[in-house]
mmCIF file of C-alpha atoms in Angstrom:
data_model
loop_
_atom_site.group_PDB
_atom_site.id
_atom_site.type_symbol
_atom_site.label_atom_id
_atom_site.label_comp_id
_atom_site.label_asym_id
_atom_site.label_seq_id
_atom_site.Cartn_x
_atom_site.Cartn_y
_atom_site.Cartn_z
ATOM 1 C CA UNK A 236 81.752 141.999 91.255
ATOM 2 C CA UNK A 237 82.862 140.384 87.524
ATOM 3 C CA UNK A 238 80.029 138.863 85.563
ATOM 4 C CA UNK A 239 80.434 136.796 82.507
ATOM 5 C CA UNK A 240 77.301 136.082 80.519
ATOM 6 C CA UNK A 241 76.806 133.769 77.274
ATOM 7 C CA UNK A 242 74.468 134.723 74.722
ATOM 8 C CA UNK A 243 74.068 133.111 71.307
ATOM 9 C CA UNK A 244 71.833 130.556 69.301
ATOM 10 C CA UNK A 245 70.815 127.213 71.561
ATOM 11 C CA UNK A 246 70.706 125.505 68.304
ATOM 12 C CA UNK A 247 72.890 125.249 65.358
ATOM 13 C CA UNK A 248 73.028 123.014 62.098
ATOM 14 C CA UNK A 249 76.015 120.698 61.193
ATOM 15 C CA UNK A 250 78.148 122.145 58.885
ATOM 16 C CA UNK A 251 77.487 126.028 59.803
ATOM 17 C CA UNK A 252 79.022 128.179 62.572
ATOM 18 C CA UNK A 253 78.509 128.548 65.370
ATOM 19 C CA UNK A 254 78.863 132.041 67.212
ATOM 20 C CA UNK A 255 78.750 132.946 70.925
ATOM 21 C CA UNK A 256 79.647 136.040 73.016
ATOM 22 C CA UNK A 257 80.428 137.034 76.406
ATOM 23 C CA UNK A 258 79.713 140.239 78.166
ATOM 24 C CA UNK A 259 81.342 141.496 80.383
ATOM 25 C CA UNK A 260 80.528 143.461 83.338
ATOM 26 C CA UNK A 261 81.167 144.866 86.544
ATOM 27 C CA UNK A 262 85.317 145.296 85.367
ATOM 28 C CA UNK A 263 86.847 146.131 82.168
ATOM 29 C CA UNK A 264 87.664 143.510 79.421
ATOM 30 C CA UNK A 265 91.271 145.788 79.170
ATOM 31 C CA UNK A 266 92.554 145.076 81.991
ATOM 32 C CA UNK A 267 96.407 144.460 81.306
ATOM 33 C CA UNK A 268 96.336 141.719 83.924
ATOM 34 C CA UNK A 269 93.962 139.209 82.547
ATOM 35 C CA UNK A 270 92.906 136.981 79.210
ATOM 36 C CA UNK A 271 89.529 135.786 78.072
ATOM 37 C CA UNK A 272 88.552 132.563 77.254
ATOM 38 C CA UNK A 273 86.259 130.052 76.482
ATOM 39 C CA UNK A 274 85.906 126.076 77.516
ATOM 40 C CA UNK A 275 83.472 123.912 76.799
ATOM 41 C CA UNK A 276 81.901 120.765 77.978
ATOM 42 C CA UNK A 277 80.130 117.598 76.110
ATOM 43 C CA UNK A 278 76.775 116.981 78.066
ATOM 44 C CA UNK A 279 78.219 114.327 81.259
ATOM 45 C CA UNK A 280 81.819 115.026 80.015
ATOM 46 C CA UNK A 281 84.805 116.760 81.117
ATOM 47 C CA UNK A 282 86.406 120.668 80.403
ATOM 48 C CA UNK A 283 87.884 121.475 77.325
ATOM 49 C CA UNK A 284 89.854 124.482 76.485
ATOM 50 C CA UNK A 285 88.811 126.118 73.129
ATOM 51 C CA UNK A 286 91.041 128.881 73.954
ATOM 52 C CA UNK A 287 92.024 132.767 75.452
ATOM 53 C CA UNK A 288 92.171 136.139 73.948
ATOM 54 C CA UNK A 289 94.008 139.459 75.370
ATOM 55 C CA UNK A 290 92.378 142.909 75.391
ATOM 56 C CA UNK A 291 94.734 143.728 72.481
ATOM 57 C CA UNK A 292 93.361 140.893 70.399
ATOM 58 C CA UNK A 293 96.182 138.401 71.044
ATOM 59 C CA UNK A 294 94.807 134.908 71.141
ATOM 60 C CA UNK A 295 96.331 131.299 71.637
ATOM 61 C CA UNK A 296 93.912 128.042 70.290
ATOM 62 C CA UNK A 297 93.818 124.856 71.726
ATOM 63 C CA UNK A 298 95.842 123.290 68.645
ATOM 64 C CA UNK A 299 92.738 120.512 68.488
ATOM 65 C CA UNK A 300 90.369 123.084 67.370
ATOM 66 C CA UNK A 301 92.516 125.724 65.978
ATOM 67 C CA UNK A 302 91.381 125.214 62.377
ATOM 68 C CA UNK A 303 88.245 125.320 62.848
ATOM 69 C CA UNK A 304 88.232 128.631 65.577
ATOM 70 C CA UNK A 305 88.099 132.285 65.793
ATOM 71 C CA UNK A 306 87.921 134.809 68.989
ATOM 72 C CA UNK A 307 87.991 137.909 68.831
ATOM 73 C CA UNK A 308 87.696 140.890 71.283
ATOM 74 C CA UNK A 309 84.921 143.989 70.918
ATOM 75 C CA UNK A 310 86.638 146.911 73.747
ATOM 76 C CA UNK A 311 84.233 149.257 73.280
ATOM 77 C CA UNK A 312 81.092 146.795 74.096
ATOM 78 C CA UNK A 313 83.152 144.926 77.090
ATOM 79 C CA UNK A 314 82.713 141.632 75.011
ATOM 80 C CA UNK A 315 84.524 138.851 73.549
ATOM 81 C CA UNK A 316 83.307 136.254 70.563
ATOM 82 C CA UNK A 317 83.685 132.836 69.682
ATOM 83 C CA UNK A 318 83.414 131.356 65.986
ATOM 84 C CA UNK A 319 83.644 127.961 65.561
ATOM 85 C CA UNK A 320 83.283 126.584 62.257
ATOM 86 C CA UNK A 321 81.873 123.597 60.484
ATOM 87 C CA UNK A 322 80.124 122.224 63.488
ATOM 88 C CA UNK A 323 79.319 118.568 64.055
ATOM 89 C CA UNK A 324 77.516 117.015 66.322
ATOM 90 C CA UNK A 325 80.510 116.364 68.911
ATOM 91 C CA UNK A 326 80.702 120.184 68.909
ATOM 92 C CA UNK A 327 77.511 119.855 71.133
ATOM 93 C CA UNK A 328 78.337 121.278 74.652
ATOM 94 C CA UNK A 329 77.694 123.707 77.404
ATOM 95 C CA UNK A 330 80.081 126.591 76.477
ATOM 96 C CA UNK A 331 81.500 128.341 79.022
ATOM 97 C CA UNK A 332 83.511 132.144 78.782
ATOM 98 C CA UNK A 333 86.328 132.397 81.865
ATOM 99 C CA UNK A 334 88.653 134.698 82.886
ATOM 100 C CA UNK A 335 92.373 133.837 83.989
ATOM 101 C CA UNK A 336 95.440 136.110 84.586
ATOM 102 C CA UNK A 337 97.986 137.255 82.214
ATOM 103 C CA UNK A 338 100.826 134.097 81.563
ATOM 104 C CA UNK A 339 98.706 131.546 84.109
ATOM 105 C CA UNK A 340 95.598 129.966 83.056
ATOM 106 C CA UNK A 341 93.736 129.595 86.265
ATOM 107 C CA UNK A 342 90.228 130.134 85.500
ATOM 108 C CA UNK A 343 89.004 132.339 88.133
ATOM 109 C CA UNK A 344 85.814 133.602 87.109
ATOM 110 C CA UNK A 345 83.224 131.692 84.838
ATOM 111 C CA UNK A 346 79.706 132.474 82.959
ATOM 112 C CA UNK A 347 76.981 130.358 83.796
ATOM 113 C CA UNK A 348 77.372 128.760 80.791
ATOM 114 C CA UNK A 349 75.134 128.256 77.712
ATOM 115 C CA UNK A 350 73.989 124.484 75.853
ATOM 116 C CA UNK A 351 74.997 124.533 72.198
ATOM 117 C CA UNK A 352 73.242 121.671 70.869
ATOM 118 C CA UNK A 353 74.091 121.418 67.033
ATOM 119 C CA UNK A 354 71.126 118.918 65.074
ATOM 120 C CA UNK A 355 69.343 118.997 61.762
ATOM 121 C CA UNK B 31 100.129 117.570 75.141
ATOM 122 C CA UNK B 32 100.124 117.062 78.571
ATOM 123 C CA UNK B 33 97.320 114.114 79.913
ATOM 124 C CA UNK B 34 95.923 114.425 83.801
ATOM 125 C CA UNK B 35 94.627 110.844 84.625
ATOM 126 C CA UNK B 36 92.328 111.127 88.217
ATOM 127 C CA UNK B 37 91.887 108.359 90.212
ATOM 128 C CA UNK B 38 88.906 107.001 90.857
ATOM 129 C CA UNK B 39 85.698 108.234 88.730
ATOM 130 C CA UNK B 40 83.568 108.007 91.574
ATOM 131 C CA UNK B 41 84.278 108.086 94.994
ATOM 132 C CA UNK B 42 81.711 107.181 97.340
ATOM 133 C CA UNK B 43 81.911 108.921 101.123
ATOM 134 C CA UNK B 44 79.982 109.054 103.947
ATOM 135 C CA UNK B 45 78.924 112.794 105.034
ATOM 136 C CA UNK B 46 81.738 113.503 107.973
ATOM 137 C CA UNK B 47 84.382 111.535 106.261
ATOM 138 C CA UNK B 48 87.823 112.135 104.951
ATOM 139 C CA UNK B 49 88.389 112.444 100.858
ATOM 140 C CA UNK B 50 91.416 111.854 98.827
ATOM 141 C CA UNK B 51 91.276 112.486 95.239
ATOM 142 C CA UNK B 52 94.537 111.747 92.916
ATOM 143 C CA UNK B 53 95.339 113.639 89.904
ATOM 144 C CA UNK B 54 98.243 112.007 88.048
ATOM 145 C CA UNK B 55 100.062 114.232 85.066
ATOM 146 C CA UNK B 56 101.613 112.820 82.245
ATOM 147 C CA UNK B 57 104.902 114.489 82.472
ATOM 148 C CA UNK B 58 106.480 117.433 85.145
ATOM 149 C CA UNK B 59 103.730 120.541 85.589
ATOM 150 C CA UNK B 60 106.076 121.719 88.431
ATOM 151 C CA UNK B 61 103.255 123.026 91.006
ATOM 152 C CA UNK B 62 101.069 124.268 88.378
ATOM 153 C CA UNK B 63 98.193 122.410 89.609
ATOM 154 C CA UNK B 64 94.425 124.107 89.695
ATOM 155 C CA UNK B 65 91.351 121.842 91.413
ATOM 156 C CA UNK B 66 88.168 122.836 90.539
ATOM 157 C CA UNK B 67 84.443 121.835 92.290
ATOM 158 C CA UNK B 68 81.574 121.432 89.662
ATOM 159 C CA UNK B 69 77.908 121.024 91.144
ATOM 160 C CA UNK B 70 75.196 120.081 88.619
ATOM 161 C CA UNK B 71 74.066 122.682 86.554
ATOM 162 C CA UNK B 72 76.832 125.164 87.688
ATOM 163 C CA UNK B 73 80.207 126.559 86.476
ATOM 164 C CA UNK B 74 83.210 124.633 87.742
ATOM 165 C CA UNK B 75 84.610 126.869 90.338
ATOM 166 C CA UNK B 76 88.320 127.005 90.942
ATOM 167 C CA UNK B 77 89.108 125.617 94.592
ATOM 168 C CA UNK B 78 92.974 124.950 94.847
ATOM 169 C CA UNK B 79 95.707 126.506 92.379
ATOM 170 C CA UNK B 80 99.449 126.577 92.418
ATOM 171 C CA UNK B 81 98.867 122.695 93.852
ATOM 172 C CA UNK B 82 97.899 124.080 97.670
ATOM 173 C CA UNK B 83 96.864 127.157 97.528
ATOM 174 C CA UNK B 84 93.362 127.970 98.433
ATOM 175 C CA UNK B 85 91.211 130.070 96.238
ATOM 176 C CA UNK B 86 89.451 133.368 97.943
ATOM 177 C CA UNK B 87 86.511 131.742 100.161
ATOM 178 C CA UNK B 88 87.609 128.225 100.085
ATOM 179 C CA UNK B 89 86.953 126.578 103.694
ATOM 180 C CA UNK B 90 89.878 125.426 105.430
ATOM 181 C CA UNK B 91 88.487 121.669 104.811
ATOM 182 C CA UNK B 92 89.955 121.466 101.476
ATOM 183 C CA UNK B 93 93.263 120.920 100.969
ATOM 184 C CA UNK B 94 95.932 120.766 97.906
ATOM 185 C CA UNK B 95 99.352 118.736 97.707
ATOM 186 C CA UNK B 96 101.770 117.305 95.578
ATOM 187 C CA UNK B 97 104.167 118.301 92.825
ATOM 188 C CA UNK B 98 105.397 117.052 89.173
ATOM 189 C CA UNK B 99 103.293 114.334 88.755
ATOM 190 C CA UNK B 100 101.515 113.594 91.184
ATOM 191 C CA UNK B 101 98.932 115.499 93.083
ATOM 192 C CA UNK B 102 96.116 115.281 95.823
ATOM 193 C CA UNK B 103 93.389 117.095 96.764
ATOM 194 C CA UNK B 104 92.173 116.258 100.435
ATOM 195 C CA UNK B 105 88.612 117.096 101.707
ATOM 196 C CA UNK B 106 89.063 116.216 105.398
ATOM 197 C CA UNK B 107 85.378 115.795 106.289
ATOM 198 C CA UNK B 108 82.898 116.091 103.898
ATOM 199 C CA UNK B 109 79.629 117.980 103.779
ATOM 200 C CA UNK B 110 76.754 117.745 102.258
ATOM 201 C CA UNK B 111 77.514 120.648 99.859
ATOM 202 C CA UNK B 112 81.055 119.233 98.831
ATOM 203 C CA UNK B 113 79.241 116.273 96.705
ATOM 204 C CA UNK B 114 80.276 117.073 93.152
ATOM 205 C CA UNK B 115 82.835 116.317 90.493
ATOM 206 C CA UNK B 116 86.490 117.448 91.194
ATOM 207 C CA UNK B 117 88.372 118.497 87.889
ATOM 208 C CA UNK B 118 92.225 118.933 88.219
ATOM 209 C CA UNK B 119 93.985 121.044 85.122
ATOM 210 C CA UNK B 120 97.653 121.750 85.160
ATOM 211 C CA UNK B 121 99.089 125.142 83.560
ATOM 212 C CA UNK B 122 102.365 124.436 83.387
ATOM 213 C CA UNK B 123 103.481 126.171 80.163
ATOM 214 C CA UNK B 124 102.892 129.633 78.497
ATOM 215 C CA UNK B 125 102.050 130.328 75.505
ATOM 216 C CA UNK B 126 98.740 128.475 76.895
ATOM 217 C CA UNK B 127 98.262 124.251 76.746
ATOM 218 C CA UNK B 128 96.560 123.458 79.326
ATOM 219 C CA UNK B 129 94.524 119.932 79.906
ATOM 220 C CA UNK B 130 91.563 119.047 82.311
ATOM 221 C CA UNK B 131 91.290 115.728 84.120
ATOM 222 C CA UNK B 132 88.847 113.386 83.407
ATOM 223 C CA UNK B 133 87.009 114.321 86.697
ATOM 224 C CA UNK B 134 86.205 112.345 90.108
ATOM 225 C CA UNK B 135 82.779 112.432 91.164
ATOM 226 C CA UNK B 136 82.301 112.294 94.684
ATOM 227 C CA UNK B 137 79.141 111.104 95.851
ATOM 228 C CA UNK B 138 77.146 109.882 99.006
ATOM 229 C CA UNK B 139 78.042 106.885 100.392
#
């Protein structure tokens, strides 16, 4: 059975970046038939897509964020990243990596989820 | 960008009793239409997608319709485990811009 799990810093200062990744296990992250991705959530808000990444490093941004974010894919590890720069306090969220098939973005599978909170 | 509008925030239901939650897009997603249940604490976990179709374990109970703009998801008599928030999210175009709802809470009456 696929497993998704969120590791990275609970806490991170305005300004810097902020870094999270997901491992994978239990199926391959190059699997031809699915992207990687990452939403997010404000604490008592709704989802918001940050954006998806293909085993071949392809990626698409949600155009809100896109300045400010990288993903990237590690094969040999079974992980994906997120890198999301010059963090404010509305960047606080629970930050959830998802799965969805190739060309539809129906989140099948999601991590638990990790709290970001980002505070002097 | 495409906007989903629910309808209502919070819906207050008696355990036993019928649901209807609206999901209203801002322009044509076709059937591209995904529901998703989120319990506190939890991952949101996809219900409905292609507007009716019931994800793998779903109980008959819920049900998906609609198409375009306007969109339903029917929970025909509630338990005690289906109080949560209800996202909708349409995926209507690739290259990738898809929207959430606001969310409808549904809660005990």
């Amino acid at each position: 059975q696929l497993q998704l799990q969120e590791s990275g810093p609970g806490l991170v200062k305005p300004s810097e970046t902020l870094s999270l990744t997901c491992t994978v296990s239990g199926g391959s992250i190059s699997s031809s038939s699915y992207y990687w991705g990452w939403i997010r959530q404000p604490p008592g808000k709704g989802l918001e897509w940050i954006g998806s990444i293909y085993y071949s490093g392809s990626t698409y941004y949600n155009p809100s964020l896109k300045s400010r974010v990288t993903i990237s894919v590690d094969t040999s590890k079974n992980q994906f990243s997120l890198k999301l720069s010059s963090v404010t306090a509305a960047d606080t969220a629970v930050y959830y990596c998802a799965r969805h098939p190739a060309r539809s973005t129906i989140w099948w599978d999601w991590g638990q989820g990790t709290l970001v909170t980002v505070s002097s | 960008e495409i906007v989903m509008t629910q309808s209502p925030a919070t819906l207050s239901v008696s355990p036993g009793e019928r649901a209807t939650l609206s999901c209203r897009a801002s322009q044509s997603v076709s059937s591209n239409l995904a529901w998703y249940q989120q319990k506190p604490g939890q991952a949101p976990r996809l219900l409905i997608y292609g507007a009716s179709t019931r994800a793998t374990g779903i109980p008959a109970r819920f049900s998906g319709s609609g198409s375009g703009t306007e969109f339903t998801l029917t929970i025909s008599s509630l338990q005690s485990e289906d109080f949560a928030v209800y996202y909708c999210q349409q995926y209507n175009n690739w290259p990738p811009e898809l929207t959430f709802g606001g969310g409808t809470k549904v809660e005990i009456k």
